[in-house]
Short mmCIF file of N, CA and C in Angstrom, two decimals:
data_model
loop_
_atom_site.label_atom_id
_atom_site.label_comp_id
_atom_site.label_asym_id
_atom_site.label_seq_id
_atom_site.Cartn_x
_atom_site.Cartn_y
_atom_site.Cartn_z
N MET A 372 -21.68 -45.73 19.53
CA MET A 372 -20.27 -45.91 19.79
C MET A 372 -19.80 -47.12 18.99
N ARG A 373 -18.70 -46.91 18.25
CA ARG A 373 -18.06 -48.02 17.53
C ARG A 373 -16.60 -48.06 17.95
N GLY A 374 -15.99 -49.17 17.76
CA GLY A 374 -14.57 -49.30 18.08
C GLY A 374 -14.33 -49.74 19.51
N ARG A 375 -13.07 -50.10 19.78
CA ARG A 375 -12.72 -50.67 21.07
C ARG A 375 -11.78 -49.80 21.89
N SER A 376 -11.53 -48.58 21.46
CA SER A 376 -10.53 -47.74 22.13
C SER A 376 -10.93 -47.30 23.53
N MET A 377 -12.23 -47.32 23.85
CA MET A 377 -12.67 -46.86 25.16
C MET A 377 -13.10 -47.99 26.09
N LEU A 378 -12.77 -49.24 25.72
CA LEU A 378 -13.02 -50.36 26.63
C LEU A 378 -12.18 -50.21 27.89
N PRO A 379 -12.61 -50.54 29.05
CA PRO A 379 -13.90 -51.13 29.39
C PRO A 379 -14.98 -50.09 29.71
N THR A 380 -14.65 -48.81 29.65
CA THR A 380 -15.62 -47.77 30.01
C THR A 380 -16.83 -47.80 29.10
N TYR A 381 -16.59 -47.80 27.80
CA TYR A 381 -17.67 -47.85 26.81
C TYR A 381 -17.35 -48.96 25.82
N SER A 382 -18.39 -49.65 25.38
CA SER A 382 -18.25 -50.78 24.46
C SER A 382 -18.90 -50.46 23.12
N PRO A 383 -18.46 -51.15 22.06
CA PRO A 383 -19.13 -50.98 20.77
C PRO A 383 -20.63 -51.24 20.93
N GLY A 384 -21.42 -50.37 20.36
CA GLY A 384 -22.88 -50.49 20.47
C GLY A 384 -23.50 -49.65 21.57
N ASP A 385 -22.69 -49.11 22.49
CA ASP A 385 -23.23 -48.23 23.53
C ASP A 385 -23.79 -46.96 22.90
N TRP A 386 -24.88 -46.47 23.46
CA TRP A 386 -25.46 -45.20 23.05
C TRP A 386 -25.16 -44.21 24.16
N LEU A 387 -24.60 -43.08 23.79
CA LEU A 387 -24.12 -42.11 24.77
C LEU A 387 -24.80 -40.76 24.61
N LEU A 388 -24.92 -40.06 25.71
CA LEU A 388 -25.43 -38.69 25.71
C LEU A 388 -24.24 -37.76 25.90
N ALA A 389 -24.07 -36.81 24.99
CA ALA A 389 -22.97 -35.86 25.08
C ALA A 389 -23.54 -34.44 25.00
N LEU A 390 -22.98 -33.57 25.83
CA LEU A 390 -23.42 -32.17 25.88
C LEU A 390 -22.30 -31.24 25.47
N ARG A 391 -22.66 -30.14 24.86
CA ARG A 391 -21.68 -29.12 24.46
C ARG A 391 -21.35 -28.25 25.67
N ILE A 392 -20.49 -28.79 26.50
CA ILE A 392 -20.03 -28.08 27.69
C ILE A 392 -18.50 -28.12 27.70
N ARG A 393 -17.90 -27.29 28.53
CA ARG A 393 -16.44 -27.22 28.59
C ARG A 393 -15.88 -28.50 29.23
N PRO A 394 -14.89 -29.12 28.56
CA PRO A 394 -14.30 -30.34 29.11
C PRO A 394 -13.43 -30.07 30.33
N TRP A 395 -13.17 -31.12 31.09
CA TRP A 395 -12.27 -31.05 32.24
C TRP A 395 -11.38 -32.28 32.21
N THR A 396 -10.28 -32.23 32.92
CA THR A 396 -9.35 -33.34 32.96
C THR A 396 -10.06 -34.59 33.49
N GLY A 397 -9.94 -35.68 32.76
CA GLY A 397 -10.53 -36.94 33.17
C GLY A 397 -11.85 -37.27 32.51
N CYS A 398 -12.50 -36.29 31.89
CA CYS A 398 -13.79 -36.57 31.24
C CYS A 398 -13.56 -37.23 29.89
N VAL A 399 -14.62 -37.82 29.34
CA VAL A 399 -14.58 -38.41 28.01
C VAL A 399 -15.19 -37.40 27.06
N ILE A 400 -14.46 -37.12 25.96
CA ILE A 400 -14.93 -36.11 25.02
C ILE A 400 -15.15 -36.70 23.63
N LEU A 401 -16.10 -36.09 22.95
CA LEU A 401 -16.37 -36.37 21.55
C LEU A 401 -15.64 -35.28 20.77
N LEU A 402 -14.78 -35.68 19.85
CA LEU A 402 -14.00 -34.68 19.12
C LEU A 402 -13.83 -35.07 17.67
N ARG A 403 -13.49 -34.09 16.86
CA ARG A 403 -13.17 -34.31 15.46
C ARG A 403 -11.78 -34.94 15.39
N ASP A 404 -11.64 -35.98 14.61
CA ASP A 404 -10.35 -36.63 14.42
C ASP A 404 -9.42 -35.63 13.73
N PRO A 405 -8.28 -35.31 14.34
CA PRO A 405 -7.40 -34.32 13.72
C PRO A 405 -6.82 -34.77 12.37
N ARG A 406 -6.89 -36.07 12.08
CA ARG A 406 -6.38 -36.60 10.80
C ARG A 406 -7.44 -36.59 9.72
N VAL A 407 -8.70 -36.82 10.11
CA VAL A 407 -9.83 -36.85 9.17
C VAL A 407 -10.97 -36.11 9.86
N ARG A 408 -11.06 -34.83 9.65
CA ARG A 408 -11.97 -33.99 10.44
C ARG A 408 -13.45 -34.28 10.26
N SER A 409 -13.81 -35.01 9.24
CA SER A 409 -15.22 -35.38 9.07
C SER A 409 -15.61 -36.53 10.01
N ARG A 410 -14.63 -37.14 10.65
CA ARG A 410 -14.87 -38.29 11.52
C ARG A 410 -14.86 -37.86 12.98
N LEU A 411 -15.82 -38.37 13.75
CA LEU A 411 -15.87 -38.10 15.19
C LEU A 411 -15.27 -39.27 15.95
N ILE A 412 -14.49 -38.96 17.00
CA ILE A 412 -13.90 -40.00 17.84
C ILE A 412 -14.17 -39.69 19.30
N LEU A 413 -14.02 -40.70 20.12
CA LEU A 413 -14.28 -40.60 21.55
C LEU A 413 -12.98 -40.90 22.28
N LYS A 414 -12.53 -40.00 23.16
CA LYS A 414 -11.29 -40.21 23.91
C LYS A 414 -11.42 -39.55 25.28
N ARG A 415 -10.53 -39.95 26.19
CA ARG A 415 -10.48 -39.33 27.51
C ARG A 415 -9.55 -38.13 27.47
N ALA A 416 -9.99 -37.02 28.05
CA ALA A 416 -9.17 -35.81 28.15
C ALA A 416 -8.20 -36.02 29.31
N VAL A 417 -6.95 -36.31 29.00
CA VAL A 417 -5.96 -36.66 30.02
C VAL A 417 -5.40 -35.41 30.69
N ARG A 418 -5.07 -34.41 29.88
CA ARG A 418 -4.53 -33.16 30.46
C ARG A 418 -4.62 -32.03 29.45
N ARG A 419 -4.61 -30.82 30.00
CA ARG A 419 -4.54 -29.60 29.17
C ARG A 419 -3.11 -29.39 28.74
N THR A 420 -2.93 -28.94 27.52
CA THR A 420 -1.60 -28.56 27.05
C THR A 420 -1.70 -27.14 26.49
N SER A 421 -0.59 -26.58 26.13
CA SER A 421 -0.62 -25.23 25.55
C SER A 421 -1.32 -25.23 24.19
N ASP A 422 -1.39 -26.41 23.56
CA ASP A 422 -2.03 -26.54 22.23
C ASP A 422 -3.47 -27.01 22.28
N GLY A 423 -3.97 -27.41 23.44
CA GLY A 423 -5.33 -27.92 23.55
C GLY A 423 -5.42 -29.04 24.56
N TRP A 424 -5.86 -30.23 24.10
CA TRP A 424 -6.06 -31.37 24.98
C TRP A 424 -5.22 -32.55 24.55
N TRP A 425 -4.59 -33.20 25.52
CA TRP A 425 -3.93 -34.50 25.29
C TRP A 425 -5.00 -35.54 25.56
N VAL A 426 -5.32 -36.37 24.56
CA VAL A 426 -6.41 -37.34 24.69
C VAL A 426 -5.87 -38.74 24.49
N GLU A 427 -6.46 -39.69 25.22
CA GLU A 427 -6.07 -41.09 25.09
C GLU A 427 -7.31 -41.96 25.24
N GLY A 428 -7.27 -43.11 24.57
CA GLY A 428 -8.32 -44.11 24.75
C GLY A 428 -8.07 -44.87 26.03
N ASP A 429 -9.11 -45.43 26.61
CA ASP A 429 -8.97 -46.21 27.85
C ASP A 429 -8.32 -47.56 27.60
N SER A 430 -8.29 -48.01 26.35
CA SER A 430 -7.67 -49.27 25.97
C SER A 430 -6.49 -48.96 25.03
N PRO A 431 -5.31 -48.71 25.59
CA PRO A 431 -4.18 -48.25 24.77
C PRO A 431 -3.86 -49.15 23.57
N ALA A 432 -4.02 -50.45 23.71
CA ALA A 432 -3.71 -51.36 22.61
C ALA A 432 -4.68 -51.19 21.44
N ASN A 433 -5.87 -50.64 21.70
CA ASN A 433 -6.89 -50.47 20.67
C ASN A 433 -7.11 -49.02 20.28
N SER A 434 -6.23 -48.12 20.69
CA SER A 434 -6.50 -46.70 20.51
C SER A 434 -5.41 -45.98 19.72
N THR A 435 -5.84 -45.19 18.76
CA THR A 435 -4.97 -44.21 18.11
C THR A 435 -5.38 -42.88 18.70
N ASP A 436 -4.45 -42.20 19.35
CA ASP A 436 -4.80 -41.01 20.12
C ASP A 436 -3.64 -40.02 20.11
N SER A 437 -3.54 -39.16 21.11
CA SER A 437 -2.50 -38.14 21.14
C SER A 437 -1.09 -38.71 21.10
N ARG A 438 -0.94 -39.95 21.49
CA ARG A 438 0.38 -40.59 21.37
C ARG A 438 0.79 -40.70 19.91
N ALA A 439 -0.18 -40.71 19.01
CA ALA A 439 0.09 -40.78 17.57
C ALA A 439 -0.02 -39.42 16.88
N PHE A 440 -1.01 -38.59 17.28
CA PHE A 440 -1.24 -37.34 16.56
C PHE A 440 -1.05 -36.07 17.39
N GLY A 441 -0.60 -36.19 18.63
CA GLY A 441 -0.33 -35.01 19.45
C GLY A 441 -1.58 -34.41 20.07
N SER A 442 -1.43 -33.24 20.65
CA SER A 442 -2.54 -32.54 21.30
C SER A 442 -3.61 -32.16 20.29
N VAL A 443 -4.84 -32.10 20.77
CA VAL A 443 -5.98 -31.76 19.93
C VAL A 443 -6.43 -30.34 20.26
N PRO A 444 -6.51 -29.45 19.27
CA PRO A 444 -6.95 -28.08 19.53
C PRO A 444 -8.37 -28.03 20.09
N ASP A 445 -8.64 -27.03 20.92
CA ASP A 445 -9.98 -26.85 21.50
C ASP A 445 -11.07 -26.81 20.43
N ALA A 446 -10.75 -26.26 19.28
CA ALA A 446 -11.74 -26.13 18.21
C ALA A 446 -12.26 -27.47 17.71
N LEU A 447 -11.53 -28.55 17.94
CA LEU A 447 -11.97 -29.87 17.49
C LEU A 447 -12.83 -30.60 18.52
N VAL A 448 -12.91 -30.09 19.74
CA VAL A 448 -13.73 -30.72 20.78
C VAL A 448 -15.19 -30.34 20.53
N GLU A 449 -16.03 -31.35 20.38
CA GLU A 449 -17.45 -31.14 20.09
C GLU A 449 -18.32 -31.18 21.35
N ALA A 450 -18.05 -32.14 22.25
CA ALA A 450 -18.95 -32.32 23.40
C ALA A 450 -18.28 -33.21 24.45
N VAL A 451 -18.91 -33.23 25.63
CA VAL A 451 -18.47 -34.08 26.74
C VAL A 451 -19.53 -35.16 26.96
N VAL A 452 -19.09 -36.40 27.06
CA VAL A 452 -20.02 -37.50 27.33
C VAL A 452 -20.44 -37.43 28.79
N VAL A 453 -21.75 -37.40 29.02
CA VAL A 453 -22.25 -37.29 30.39
C VAL A 453 -23.03 -38.52 30.85
N ALA A 454 -23.42 -39.40 29.91
CA ALA A 454 -24.17 -40.59 30.31
C ALA A 454 -24.17 -41.62 29.19
N ARG A 455 -24.28 -42.88 29.59
CA ARG A 455 -24.55 -43.97 28.67
C ARG A 455 -25.98 -44.40 28.94
N TYR A 456 -26.81 -44.44 27.89
CA TYR A 456 -28.21 -44.79 28.13
C TYR A 456 -28.64 -46.09 27.46
N TRP A 457 -27.75 -46.76 26.76
CA TRP A 457 -28.08 -48.04 26.16
C TRP A 457 -26.79 -48.81 25.94
N PRO A 458 -26.73 -50.08 26.18
CA PRO A 458 -27.80 -50.99 26.59
C PRO A 458 -28.04 -50.95 28.10
N ILE A 459 -29.25 -51.23 28.47
CA ILE A 459 -29.66 -51.18 29.87
C ILE A 459 -28.98 -52.26 30.70
N ARG A 460 -28.76 -53.42 30.14
CA ARG A 460 -28.26 -54.57 30.91
C ARG A 460 -26.88 -54.38 31.53
N ARG A 461 -26.08 -53.42 31.10
CA ARG A 461 -24.74 -53.25 31.64
C ARG A 461 -24.70 -52.47 32.95
N GLY A 462 -25.81 -51.95 33.41
CA GLY A 462 -25.83 -51.22 34.68
C GLY A 462 -25.37 -49.79 34.54
N ASN A 463 -25.59 -49.00 35.57
CA ASN A 463 -25.22 -47.59 35.60
C ASN A 463 -25.81 -46.77 34.47
N VAL A 464 -26.90 -47.23 33.89
CA VAL A 464 -27.52 -46.48 32.81
C VAL A 464 -28.08 -45.18 33.34
N GLY A 465 -27.83 -44.12 32.62
CA GLY A 465 -28.35 -42.82 32.99
C GLY A 465 -27.58 -42.14 34.09
N LYS A 466 -26.48 -42.73 34.55
CA LYS A 466 -25.67 -42.10 35.58
C LYS A 466 -25.03 -40.85 34.99
N ILE A 467 -25.40 -39.72 35.47
CA ILE A 467 -24.86 -38.46 34.98
C ILE A 467 -23.53 -38.20 35.67
N VAL A 468 -22.52 -37.88 34.88
CA VAL A 468 -21.19 -37.69 35.44
C VAL A 468 -20.78 -36.22 35.56
N VAL A 469 -21.61 -35.30 35.09
CA VAL A 469 -21.30 -33.88 35.21
C VAL A 469 -21.41 -33.47 36.66
N GLU A 470 -20.41 -32.81 37.17
CA GLU A 470 -20.44 -32.38 38.58
C GLU A 470 -20.68 -30.90 38.70
#
């Protein structure tokens, strides 16, 4: 994980486990940046729209997200983050969030 858009949930340097499962409202998703599709970004799935997903970073001041580029088509969603496994010192390591 790089960047500060998902602070305080995830920090730069965190290692995350993501699975190719269907996203749900409130989960954190790994997706292709709609502006530069070769780049992967991490955002929270805020709500479903008719065009796909409205996504936002947890740190609005540090995030370029749907407020800038609109809804993200389902085809750009790669995976759902289900756990952070590194660094250990931050606690909650390995906590699986899939219900």
